[in-house]
């Protein structure tokens, strides 16, 4: 008998009518208030907001000038090819909610402070009561875990990145820094070091609409984090089976294995719309090239599943076009100094 496949609503909201506030909901409200305090502190200190960038819908085609790429017509998009340079960006130039794309920074901070080498599993982390209670939430994506269960760091990263478990993102934040609030400070410091000047993190999962960024900033993060072979191997998995977790855990990134896609991370909430940070490979001029892109704010205001579907479809159209044009682009440009 085949194992059951774990069905998880894509990272984001699950609309639900509740007659009264549950314990989880009251905790979420308190957390939201504390996260707003983080926003105000970061803003007062100059933080990661950066200077205003405006909301004009513009195109900076970069190396893609003349390629007539099928850029998404709403939201914002940024694309680059490692070894060639930036293909350009399209769309609004203001920070927008990024939903569960946030988890890429959460993973980056965790792996920076607790690096894994080769096939190492890393330290064992115990599931606390909060993560277990949140696992049954109908209001957000989560991974089904029980209090007292023990998983390795690698397994926790899989539970966070593959089914987009918000409860696991917050658990990892508490494990690393003692509280989500303290972990958020680390996230914003990491963003500042990477030059993500229009990014502000207010939580580890991305459920908060106050976590905002731009496609250009997130592309900086994508380039850095894809240099980590452990992260790269996790986000490339279309599914995973973890002892103690029922069924087969399916990746929310349904583009994996198609159009050369080898990662990266989905995101979707009603405020954020659909989002996708993606990585794809293509062969040109006798070598394999890594193409990285970020698509944000697709069908914002729509149900999360609708926005995510739009982000996936538009991303695939763009990926296919870049891959088809890569031979001519390589011939015209040649390798760049950006290939470091």
Coordinates of C-alpha atoms in Angstrom, one line a residue:
X1 CA 0.0 0.0 0.0
X2 CA 1.3 3.4 -1.0
X3 CA 1.8 5.9 1.9
X4 CA -0.8 8.7 2.1
X5 CA 0.3 11.9 0.6
X6 CA 0.2 14.8 3.0
X7 CA -1.9 17.5 1.5
X8 CA -1.1 21.0 2.7
X9 CA -2.7 24.2 1.7
X10 CA 0.0 26.4 0.2
X11 CA 1.8 28.7 2.6
X12 CA -0.6 31.3 3.7
X13 CA -4.1 31.7 5.1
X14 CA -6.8 29.2 5.4
X15 CA -10.1 31.1 5.5
X16 CA -12.2 29.8 8.4
X17 CA -15.2 31.1 10.3
X18 CA -14.7 30.8 14.1
X19 CA -17.3 31.8 16.7
X20 CA -14.7 32.6 19.3
X21 CA -11.0 33.3 19.6
X22 CA -9.0 30.1 20.2
X23 CA -5.9 30.0 22.4
X24 CA -3.8 29.9 19.2
X25 CA -5.7 32.9 17.8
X26 CA -5.2 34.9 21.0
X27 CA -1.5 34.0 20.9
X28 CA -1.3 35.1 17.3
X29 CA -2.9 38.5 18.1
X30 CA -0.3 39.0 20.9
X31 CA 2.5 38.0 18.6
X32 CA 1.3 40.4 15.9
X33 CA 1.3 43.2 18.4
X34 CA 4.9 42.3 19.4
X35 CA 5.9 42.1 15.8
X36 CA 4.6 45.6 15.1
X37 CA 6.8 46.7 18.0
X38 CA 9.7 45.2 16.1
X39 CA 8.7 47.1 13.0
X40 CA 8.6 50.4 14.8
X41 CA 12.0 49.8 16.5
X42 CA 13.6 48.9 13.1
X43 CA 12.1 51.9 11.5
X44 CA 13.3 54.2 14.3
X45 CA 16.8 52.9 14.0
X46 CA 16.9 53.2 10.2
X47 CA 16.5 49.4 10.0
X48 CA 16.2 47.6 6.7
X49 CA 13.5 49.7 5.2
X50 CA 15.9 51.7 3.0
X51 CA 14.9 54.8 1.1
X52 CA 11.6 55.1 -0.6
X53 CA 11.6 53.4 -3.9
X54 CA 8.2 54.5 -5.3
X55 CA 5.4 52.5 -6.7
X56 CA 5.8 53.2 -10.4
X57 CA 5.5 50.2 -12.7
X58 CA 8.8 50.2 -14.6
X59 CA 11.0 47.8 -16.5
X60 CA 14.8 47.6 -16.1
X61 CA 15.7 45.0 -18.7
X62 CA 19.4 44.7 -18.0
X63 CA 20.9 42.0 -20.2
X64 CA 17.5 41.0 -21.4
X65 CA 17.1 44.2 -23.4
X66 CA 15.8 43.2 -26.9
X67 CA 14.8 39.7 -25.8
X68 CA 11.1 40.4 -25.5
X69 CA 10.8 38.3 -22.3
X70 CA 7.2 37.6 -21.1
X71 CA 7.5 39.5 -17.9
X72 CA 4.4 39.3 -15.6
X73 CA 2.4 42.4 -16.1
X74 CA 1.5 43.0 -12.5
X75 CA 3.4 42.6 -9.2
X76 CA 7.2 42.6 -9.5
X77 CA 9.8 40.3 -11.0
X78 CA 13.6 40.1 -11.0
X79 CA 15.8 37.5 -12.9
X80 CA 19.5 36.8 -13.2
X81 CA 21.8 34.1 -14.6
X82 CA 24.8 33.2 -12.5
X83 CA 27.9 33.9 -14.6
X84 CA 26.2 36.3 -16.9
X85 CA 24.5 38.9 -14.7
X86 CA 21.1 40.5 -14.1
X87 CA 18.6 40.0 -16.9
X88 CA 16.5 42.8 -15.4
X89 CA 13.4 43.5 -13.4
X90 CA 9.9 44.4 -14.0
X91 CA 7.0 46.0 -12.1
X92 CA 6.3 48.0 -9.0
X93 CA 9.3 49.2 -7.0
X94 CA 7.9 49.2 -3.4
X95 CA 8.2 46.6 -0.7
X96 CA 5.3 44.2 -0.6
X97 CA 4.3 41.2 1.6
X98 CA 6.3 38.1 0.6
X99 CA 4.4 35.4 2.5
X100 CA 6.3 32.1 3.0
X101 CA 9.2 33.2 0.8
X102 CA 10.2 34.6 4.2
X103 CA 11.2 31.0 5.2
X104 CA 14.2 31.3 2.9
X105 CA 15.8 33.8 5.2
X106 CA 14.8 31.7 8.2
X107 CA 16.7 28.8 6.7
X108 CA 19.6 31.0 5.8
X109 CA 20.0 32.2 9.4
X110 CA 19.6 28.7 10.8
X111 CA 22.2 27.3 8.4
X112 CA 24.6 30.2 9.0
X113 CA 24.5 29.6 12.8
X114 CA 24.2 25.8 12.7
X115 CA 25.9 24.8 9.4
X116 CA 25.4 21.3 8.1
X117 CA 28.1 19.6 6.0
X118 CA 27.5 16.8 3.5
X119 CA 24.9 14.3 4.7
X120 CA 25.1 15.5 8.4
X121 CA 21.7 15.5 10.1
X122 CA 22.6 18.1 12.7
X123 CA 21.4 18.5 16.3
X124 CA 18.2 17.0 17.5
X125 CA 15.3 19.5 18.2
X126 CA 12.3 18.6 20.3
X127 CA 8.8 19.7 19.3
X128 CA 7.4 22.0 22.0
X129 CA 3.7 22.5 23.0
X130 CA 3.3 25.6 20.9
X131 CA 4.5 24.0 17.6
X132 CA 2.3 20.9 18.3
X133 CA -0.8 23.0 19.0
X134 CA -0.2 25.1 15.8
X135 CA 0.1 21.9 13.7
X136 CA -3.7 21.6 13.7
X137 CA -4.3 25.2 12.7
X138 CA -6.8 25.7 9.9
X139 CA -5.6 29.3 9.5
X140 CA -2.2 28.7 8.0
X141 CA 0.0 26.0 6.5
X142 CA 1.7 23.7 9.1
X143 CA 3.5 20.4 9.5
X144 CA 1.8 17.7 11.6
X145 CA 4.0 17.2 14.6
X146 CA 3.3 16.2 18.2
X147 CA 4.7 17.6 21.4
X148 CA 7.8 15.7 22.5
X149 CA 8.7 14.4 19.0
X150 CA 12.4 14.8 18.2
X151 CA 13.7 15.7 14.7
X152 CA 17.1 16.6 13.4
X153 CA 17.9 20.0 12.2
X154 CA 17.9 18.7 8.6
X155 CA 14.4 17.2 9.1
X156 CA 13.1 20.4 10.6
X157 CA 14.4 22.4 7.6
X158 CA 12.6 19.9 5.4
X159 CA 9.4 20.3 7.4
X160 CA 9.6 24.0 7.1
X161 CA 10.6 24.4 3.4
X162 CA 8.9 21.5 1.6
X163 CA 5.3 21.7 3.0
X164 CA 5.9 25.3 4.2
X165 CA 5.3 24.6 7.9
X166 CA 4.7 27.9 9.6
X167 CA 4.8 26.1 13.0
X168 CA 8.2 24.7 12.3
X169 CA 9.6 28.1 11.2
X170 CA 8.6 29.6 14.5
X171 CA 9.9 26.5 16.4
X172 CA 13.3 26.9 14.7
X173 CA 13.3 30.6 15.6
X174 CA 12.7 29.8 19.3
X175 CA 15.3 27.0 19.3
X176 CA 17.9 29.3 17.8
X177 CA 17.3 32.5 19.6
X178 CA 14.9 31.8 22.5
X179 CA 12.0 33.7 21.0
X180 CA 10.7 34.6 17.6
X181 CA 11.2 38.3 18.4
X182 CA 14.9 37.7 19.0
X183 CA 15.3 35.7 15.9
X184 CA 13.6 38.4 13.8
X185 CA 16.5 40.7 14.8
X186 CA 18.9 38.2 13.4
X187 CA 16.9 38.0 10.2
X188 CA 17.0 41.8 9.7
X189 CA 20.7 41.9 10.5
X190 CA 21.3 39.2 7.9
X191 CA 19.2 41.2 5.3
X192 CA 21.3 44.3 6.0
X193 CA 24.5 42.4 5.5
X194 CA 23.3 41.1 2.1
X195 CA 22.4 44.7 1.0
X196 CA 18.6 44.0 1.1
X197 CA 17.8 47.7 1.8
X198 CA 14.1 47.5 1.1
X199 CA 13.3 44.4 3.3
X200 CA 11.8 44.2 6.8
X201 CA 11.2 40.9 8.5
X202 CA 8.6 40.7 11.4
X203 CA 8.3 37.0 11.7
X204 CA 10.0 33.7 10.8
X205 CA 7.1 32.2 8.8
X206 CA 5.8 35.0 6.6
X207 CA 2.2 34.9 7.8
X208 CA 2.5 38.5 8.9
X209 CA 1.7 41.0 6.2
X210 CA 4.2 43.3 7.8
X211 CA 7.1 41.2 6.5
X212 CA 7.8 43.0 3.2
X213 CA 10.5 43.0 0.6
X214 CA 11.1 43.5 -3.1
X215 CA 11.9 41.0 -5.9
X216 CA 15.4 42.6 -6.3
X217 CA 16.2 42.2 -2.6
X218 CA 14.9 38.6 -2.5
X219 CA 17.0 37.8 -5.6
X220 CA 20.1 38.8 -3.6
X221 CA 19.1 36.2 -0.9
X222 CA 18.4 33.5 -3.5
X223 CA 21.9 33.9 -5.0
X224 CA 23.5 33.6 -1.6
X225 CA 21.5 30.7 -0.2
X226 CA 21.7 28.6 -3.3
X227 CA 25.5 28.4 -2.6
X228 CA 24.7 26.2 0.4
X229 CA 24.5 22.6 -0.8
X230 CA 22.3 21.5 2.0
X231 CA 19.7 24.1 1.4
X232 CA 20.0 23.5 -2.3
X233 CA 19.3 19.8 -1.9
X234 CA 16.3 20.3 0.4
X235 CA 14.5 22.7 -1.9
X236 CA 15.0 20.5 -4.9
X237 CA 13.0 17.6 -3.3
X238 CA 9.5 17.2 -4.8
X239 CA 8.5 15.2 -1.8
X240 CA 10.0 13.6 1.4
X241 CA 9.1 11.0 3.9
X242 CA 10.1 11.7 7.5
X243 CA 9.8 9.0 10.3
X244 CA 7.1 10.1 12.8
X245 CA 5.3 12.3 10.2
X246 CA 2.3 10.6 8.5
X247 CA 2.3 10.1 4.8
X248 CA 4.4 11.6 2.0
X249 CA 5.2 15.3 2.4
X250 CA 4.7 17.0 -0.9
X251 CA 6.5 20.2 -2.0
X252 CA 4.3 23.2 -2.6
X253 CA 6.5 24.1 -5.5
X254 CA 4.8 22.1 -8.3
X255 CA 7.3 23.3 -10.9
X256 CA 10.0 21.1 -9.6
X257 CA 11.2 18.7 -12.3
X258 CA 9.7 20.8 -15.1
X259 CA 11.3 23.5 -17.2
X260 CA 14.7 22.7 -15.5
X261 CA 13.4 23.9 -12.1
X262 CA 15.5 22.8 -9.1
X263 CA 13.9 25.0 -6.3
X264 CA 13.2 27.2 -4.5
X265 CA 10.2 28.5 -2.3
X266 CA 6.6 29.3 -2.7
X267 CA 4.5 31.8 -0.8
X268 CA 0.9 32.9 -0.7
X269 CA -1.5 34.9 1.5
X270 CA -4.3 37.1 0.6
X271 CA -2.3 40.3 1.2
X272 CA 0.8 39.0 -0.6
X273 CA -1.0 37.2 -3.4
X274 CA 1.2 34.5 -5.0
X275 CA 5.0 34.6 -4.8
X276 CA 7.7 32.3 -6.0
X277 CA 11.5 32.4 -5.6
X278 CA 12.7 30.0 -8.2
X279 CA 15.9 28.3 -9.5
X280 CA 16.3 26.6 -12.8
X281 CA 19.1 25.1 -14.8
X282 CA 19.8 25.2 -18.6
X283 CA 22.6 24.1 -20.8
X284 CA 24.2 26.6 -23.2
X285 CA 27.6 26.8 -24.8
X286 CA 28.6 23.5 -23.3
X287 CA 27.9 24.2 -19.7
X288 CA 25.1 24.3 -17.2
X289 CA 23.8 27.7 -16.1
X290 CA 21.9 28.5 -13.0
X291 CA 18.9 30.9 -13.6
X292 CA 17.4 32.6 -10.5
X293 CA 14.3 34.6 -10.3
X294 CA 11.7 36.0 -7.9
X295 CA 8.1 36.8 -8.7
X296 CA 6.0 38.7 -6.1
X297 CA 2.5 40.1 -5.5
X298 CA 0.7 38.1 -8.2
X299 CA -3.1 38.5 -7.9
X300 CA -2.8 40.1 -4.5
X301 CA -6.1 40.2 -2.7
X302 CA -7.2 36.9 -4.2
X303 CA -7.5 33.6 -2.3
X304 CA -4.0 32.3 -1.5
X305 CA -4.3 29.2 -3.8
X306 CA -5.3 31.5 -6.7
X307 CA -2.4 33.8 -6.3
X308 CA 0.0 30.9 -6.0
X309 CA -1.3 29.3 -9.2
X310 CA -0.8 32.6 -11.0
X311 CA 2.8 33.0 -9.7
X312 CA 3.7 29.4 -10.7
X313 CA 2.2 29.8 -14.2
X314 CA 3.8 33.1 -14.9
X315 CA 7.1 32.0 -13.5
X316 CA 7.2 28.9 -15.7
X317 CA 6.4 31.0 -18.8
X318 CA 9.3 33.3 -18.0
X319 CA 11.6 30.4 -17.2
X320 CA 10.9 28.7 -20.5
X321 CA 11.6 31.9 -22.4
X322 CA 14.9 32.6 -20.6
X323 CA 16.0 29.0 -21.2
X324 CA 15.2 29.2 -24.9
X325 CA 17.1 32.4 -25.3
X326 CA 20.1 31.4 -23.3
X327 CA 22.3 30.2 -26.2
X328 CA 22.0 33.6 -27.9
X329 CA 22.5 35.5 -24.7
X330 CA 25.7 33.6 -23.8
X331 CA 27.0 34.1 -27.3
X332 CA 26.3 37.8 -27.1
X333 CA 27.5 38.5 -23.6
X334 CA 30.0 35.9 -22.5
X335 CA 30.8 35.2 -18.9
X336 CA 30.7 38.1 -16.5
X337 CA 32.7 39.1 -13.4
X338 CA 29.5 38.4 -11.4
X339 CA 30.3 34.7 -11.5
X340 CA 32.1 34.6 -8.2

